Amino acid sequence: MTLSALNADVIVDQLNAGEVTATDCVQHFLDRIQVHNAELNAFIRVSESALEQAQAIDQRRKAGESLGCLAGLPIAIKDGICVSGQPTTAGSKMLENFSPPYDATIVERLKSADAIIIGKTNMDEFAMGSSTENSFFGPTNNPWATNRVPGGSSGGSAACVAARLAPVAIGSDTGGSIRQPASFCGITGLKPTYGRVSRYGLIAFASSLDQIGPMTRTAKESALLMSVIAGFDPRDSTSSKEQVSDFLTGLETPLAGLRIGVCRDHLNEGLDVEVKTKINDAISVFKQLGANIEEIELPQTKSAIAAYYIIAPCEASSNLARYDGVRYTFRAQANDLEEMYRNTRGQGFGDEVKQRIMLGTYALSSGYYEAYYLKASKVRRMIKQDYDEAFKKVDLILGPTTPTPAFKLGQHTRDPLAMYLADIYTVSANLAGIPAISVPVEPSSTGLPIGLQLQGRAFEENTLLRAAHQFQNETLWHTASPSEPWRTQS
Amino acid sequence: MEDTVLNPTSSPQSSNRRAVRFDDTQIIIGLEVHVQLDTDSKLFCGCSTRFGEAANSQTCVVCTGMPGALPVINQRALELSIRAGLSLNCQIARSTKWDRKNYFYPDLPKGYQISQFDQPICGPGHLDIETSETTGQARRIRIERAHLEEDAGKSIHDESSRRQDSKIDLNRTGTPLLEIVTQPDIRTAAEAKAFLSELKLILNYIDVSDCNMQQGNLRCDANVNLHIPLGDEQIATPIVEIKNLNSFRAVERSITHEAQRQFEAWQEHGLTIADAPKQTRGWNDHTQTTTLQREKEDSADYRYFPDPDLIAVKIEESQIQEIESQLEQLPADLRKLLAEQYNLKSADASVIVSQGRGVVDYFLEVADGCEDSKIANNWIGQEVLRQLNESSQTIEQYPVSPQQFTDLLKLVIAGTLDQTRGKEVLNAMVADCISPEEAIEQLGIKPVDNNELVSLCEKLIDENQDVVEQIQSGNGKAIGMLIGKARKINPNANPGLVKAMLTKMISA
Amino acid sequence: MPETPEQPTVNQVAKLARIHLDEQQLTSSGEKLKQILEFVSQLEQAELPKDIEPFFGAIESVNAIREDNLQTSVPREKILDNAPESDGEFYLVPPVFRNTDS
């Protein structure tokens, strides 16, 4: 079996056993990127020093040094996460040449584990979007159908893993930006509990919603990455001190007795017929695995998108005020300071980003705080309470990740509202702060991936991963790969 | 800042206005004071707060607002804020949080300042002040609130041609500031100065801040308007915020100037607080006037909202009590102690206390040691302070220890040394870092025995018959001349004893 | 959309946000804004219990506070490295053409 067909945990085992060198491993993926990235545009930048780092790992291993638990594993990182000494662009012209003088905390942890960062992946600009069409560096194509979007904003990471240009990737999720692209690209994407993974070094979009998470083929690989990146960080005030247990143990524990809630409303209106069918099929699988399926209600779902599209733009409008041409960004020509601000931000930001800044600025402006941000934050409390209530009855909530499979490039760009509404199943988890995972179910009849979402109680990623893992033991949808030329040899 | 609107509606005739006297008006003053807290590191990151370092050498990803950087609040800044609040009799919040104040300026890296809007760490309090005009009568100035926020950087604008770029130094960004806002209770420029002086003294005493305006760790804006009696009504002039004040003296002078300017403007135009919005004027030290600053567009829309990168801080009752129990005695308490238990006049007590805790402790030790607080006060309040001033030393650096000083004063009290000789001894002690005994020996001070004294006086009388005659004919003061001569011949002669003996001999 | 006497125009919002938009962009942005605001205004209808506290996201468990310890700052040349314009000591920005004294 070629390397790219193997899961990360198997690759790591082989590296540890000396069956393959880090150099060969990295070279293998660099070759694939070389061949396939042009058509996919999954990577904004491929690391120039990856091979060198791999060689260093091999030498250290030879010298008998003890190495980190991911030693030699190539990993792709969404370009909204700071990696020092090379450009971190957030998919924007504004930061096209920004080279951070520091590593994000999760990058530090991955480097400590001796993982090898193979490149930075494409994304919607400043994480604002659901299709990766809003990138300054051009859209990413869905490896399953190159005329379709990979989802967003972590579209590059999703495409990269689906096309096996790297075994695993890191993304970020504010309203669904890990889970939705995972769903569109047929991979597994986890948004951890808010505060579970440090945001230090993640270029902020909406501070109270953003989380970094793993994007992999399987839940087991997701658990492997979580065991490295999760945990309290004193540099992030919103980081949780909640104990981090080993995410890998307990994956095999059977699901007998697990209570899974299904929200009837989510499987009715607006849902693509095929999605509905495949999700229902998946529910049967969980029943077979011993889980009890119950009906639950999440009445505030109807207000979730509105609350999200107030809170996120408000926070974003403030978070993006620092991009003013003074200290580290692109700077436009101007005669005086005010002109410099306005031209820099007019030219440096794309349309969607500007639109959301305008929306957020309006909603926070004099006299509107109570009507918008405060009101939305109260609705947010209600949404959280919905989940608290539901989790008294069930341990997990199951439903579709997205209403439809991947849409075509250009399909929604004229109608932002339509795009926003497609976030209906994912935004609530961000608003409530709970963890959620998307795993592939049977694809559509035209071969497009479909994702199933599981949501869990705060800090109970273990339960999510366990259920996802058992599901993946039982089904094979996560092993499917896009047709040639990306198909990997088994 | 709210000002009570007294009677805004009618605008009387100009001649009526001109009949009003300035002295009949009331000046209403409120102060907004920004105090830099004396922490080692900044409010949200570990960069140093040290003043005067090379531009942009004390910054990091957090305080320059780089993408992905996050703030974490400094424990000591919280503690110092609570200390300051307690010393100003403020209510301390049990739960406090931070908000973003959004605006664009090149020395504000994040495009927002992390400040506090609706849950400041310190609530209402007060500070009692005295001025020379109101000695003995404390005036209570109410504090509205004090909140903890981060400082911005510094912009250096090109004053000359206006085409040159401005230079930005971000060293100061992120330094912790406590913004203290008073109610408009201050009534004179002198009171404003007294308020600032006392505030500075208190914050020095409790090690919260140096409050040095020249170094920028205390900044002050003054809000000023007038209440003018006109017939049966009280008219209020529009409020003016005065900025760019670089010293306490500037605060005082700008208020005096502004009050006069507002009065004249009102006499001319009759505009009241209802007619015009709050104005901002800058103080110009060269011209000693305030000038209108052009209004910034959208200046008021800060779009405050809770900072999602920070969580609320809960302050326990026990924490507050612990800080309170460790709080040093405040200047007001020490002035009272010196006046009541050491019988100092309140002016003298103020002088000692205003010099800082070190001088107070020095005084107390000496006064207790020699058991004569009056003498201790005379010597410390005058000699020591003068010497410290001249040599630019602190009391901690003063070469004479409290014990040695006590020993010296005991000699003076016993009469072994007279005032003049005593001062000479002190000077020697300071100059050579020696004890009183060593100084006495070094100066060759010896007691003069009675025989020597007798022969000295006889000699003086012999050689100065003309003076003796003057004394005998009633000019008692002339004896001073003889005493002076006696000391020249023998510096160890005690003037008191010489005077007594001469008097006895002359009248005999 | 809540109607208040001082409802900002698209132009004013763009100014507040320091974003230059040309005529066409202003119009287009205005239309989109209106559309989205109409949509999110549905929250006005949301019935909330009177005493409901807002939820701002962070898990409100323990105070997040650090000790007053010094950390090494980023060396000046490194921190100025990304600056669009600098003289090696300061960030340089175009002048503000205003008559302020501060």
XYZ file of C-alpha atoms in Angstrom, chain B residues 64-259:
196
model
C 1.596 45.491 18.817
C -1.668 43.743 18.036
C -0.234 41.211 15.618
C -2.673 38.786 14.030
C -3.425 35.891 16.371
C -2.052 37.512 19.536
C -4.189 37.477 22.685
C -4.269 39.486 25.948
C -3.922 38.022 29.460
C -4.418 40.329 32.414
C -1.643 41.214 34.879
C -2.279 40.215 38.501
C -0.337 43.093 39.948
C -2.225 45.656 37.931
C -5.429 44.348 39.474
C -3.922 44.518 42.927
C -2.628 48.055 42.487
C -5.982 49.179 41.146
C -7.692 47.760 44.204
C -5.132 49.402 46.468
C -5.689 52.729 44.770
C -9.449 52.324 44.973
C -9.318 51.517 48.680
C -7.143 54.545 49.367
C -9.744 56.676 47.613
C -12.591 55.139 49.603
C -14.014 53.513 46.481
C -16.301 50.540 46.339
C -14.386 47.659 44.801
C -16.277 45.624 42.207
C -16.874 41.964 43.006
C -17.033 41.212 39.308
C -15.243 43.304 36.723
C -14.778 42.944 32.977
C -13.150 44.611 30.010
C -14.666 46.219 26.939
C -13.307 47.324 23.620
C -13.247 51.030 22.794
C -12.970 51.054 19.011
C -11.302 53.871 17.097
C -8.539 54.314 14.524
C -5.243 55.971 15.342
C -1.702 54.949 14.402
C -0.527 54.621 18.002
C -3.437 52.280 18.795
C -2.256 48.990 17.279
C -5.380 46.887 17.578
C -7.704 49.620 16.347
C -9.333 49.407 19.765
C -8.285 50.105 23.317
C -9.059 47.496 25.947
C -10.795 49.532 28.635
C -13.742 49.218 31.008
C -17.170 50.545 30.226
C -19.965 49.469 32.531
C -18.261 47.365 35.210
C -15.198 49.346 36.320
C -12.969 47.805 38.960
C -13.548 50.741 41.330
C -16.882 52.432 41.950
C -17.705 55.735 43.693
C -15.358 57.075 46.381
C -13.912 60.368 47.604
C -10.782 62.292 48.424
C -10.605 65.041 51.036
C -8.360 67.978 50.280
C -7.225 71.175 51.913
C -5.906 74.269 50.295
C -4.239 77.259 51.925
C -7.522 79.042 51.429
C -9.402 76.432 53.401
C -6.881 75.272 55.973
C -8.423 73.241 58.704
C -11.497 72.628 56.602
C -11.352 69.550 54.432
C -13.207 69.705 51.116
C -14.604 66.410 49.951
C -14.126 65.706 46.262
C -16.206 62.764 45.119
C -14.695 60.165 42.813
C -17.132 58.826 40.247
C -15.145 55.727 39.305
C -11.709 54.373 38.526
C -11.145 51.850 35.771
C -8.232 49.829 34.452
C -7.239 50.158 30.809
C -4.242 49.926 28.532
C -2.221 52.886 27.308
C -1.615 53.707 23.653
C 1.745 54.392 22.045
C 3.303 57.686 21.115
C 3.028 59.592 17.866
C 5.620 62.139 16.908
C 4.180 64.500 14.371
C 6.206 66.687 12.115
C 5.587 70.168 13.424
C 7.259 71.999 10.610
C 6.376 71.368 7.017
C 3.366 69.075 7.462
C 4.486 66.889 4.633
C 6.729 64.656 6.703
C 5.636 61.283 7.913
C 4.665 60.883 11.528
C 6.720 58.529 13.626
C 5.121 55.920 15.823
C 6.716 54.388 18.926
C 4.749 51.560 20.512
C 6.834 51.054 23.668
C 4.126 52.590 25.778
C 1.234 50.584 24.285
C -0.223 48.208 26.784
C 1.098 49.964 29.891
C -1.534 49.689 32.628
C -3.456 52.879 33.343
C -5.942 53.592 36.057
C -8.351 56.263 34.864
C -9.746 58.148 37.837
C -12.761 60.360 37.182
C -14.001 62.897 39.702
C -17.442 64.381 40.034
C -17.504 68.089 39.170
C -16.975 69.021 42.815
C -13.818 71.084 42.466
C -14.378 74.836 42.689
C -11.030 76.560 42.239
C -7.815 76.098 40.309
C -6.003 75.819 43.633
C -8.291 72.968 44.652
C -7.557 71.181 41.416
C -3.864 71.431 42.136
C -4.416 70.331 45.727
C -6.417 67.352 44.518
C -3.674 66.274 42.162
C -0.976 66.812 44.792
C -2.824 64.752 47.353
C -3.632 62.057 44.808
C 0.004 61.872 43.839
C 1.045 61.738 47.473
C -1.365 58.935 48.252
C -0.396 56.878 45.243
C 3.293 57.363 46.057
C 2.651 56.286 49.646
C 0.936 53.083 48.653
C 3.463 52.296 45.886
C 0.881 52.372 43.155
C 2.502 54.943 40.911
C 5.202 57.596 40.754
C 2.636 60.013 39.355
C 5.316 61.979 37.581
C 3.689 64.201 34.976
C 6.977 64.932 33.291
C 7.550 61.234 32.709
C 3.987 60.863 31.606
C 2.901 58.511 34.317
C 0.230 60.907 35.409
C -1.920 62.670 32.851
C -4.797 64.957 33.513
C -7.630 66.495 31.556
C -9.805 69.131 33.177
C -13.490 69.696 32.477
C -14.459 73.274 33.255
C -17.517 75.439 33.097
C -19.084 78.304 35.014
C -22.278 78.753 36.964
C -23.243 82.399 36.658
C -25.902 84.136 38.703
C -28.097 86.326 36.540
C -30.987 87.941 38.297
C -32.977 85.103 39.810
C -31.427 82.492 37.572
C -28.269 80.459 37.441
C -26.721 80.143 33.993
C -24.281 77.388 33.068
C -21.701 77.923 30.334
C -20.801 75.095 27.916
C -18.345 72.557 29.321
C -14.814 72.671 27.990
C -12.388 69.779 28.234
C -8.814 71.018 28.540
C -6.106 68.685 27.257
C -2.344 68.765 26.839
C -1.602 69.588 30.475
C 1.951 68.676 31.380
C 2.306 69.797 34.979
C 0.219 70.576 38.043
C 1.033 74.213 37.464
C -0.325 73.954 33.943
C -3.518 72.475 35.339
C -3.889 75.373 37.719
C -3.089 78.066 35.205
C -5.196 76.597 32.447
C -8.230 76.492 34.703
C -7.725 80.074 35.765
C -7.305 81.173 32.161
C -10.210 79.116 30.903
C -12.607 80.351 33.579
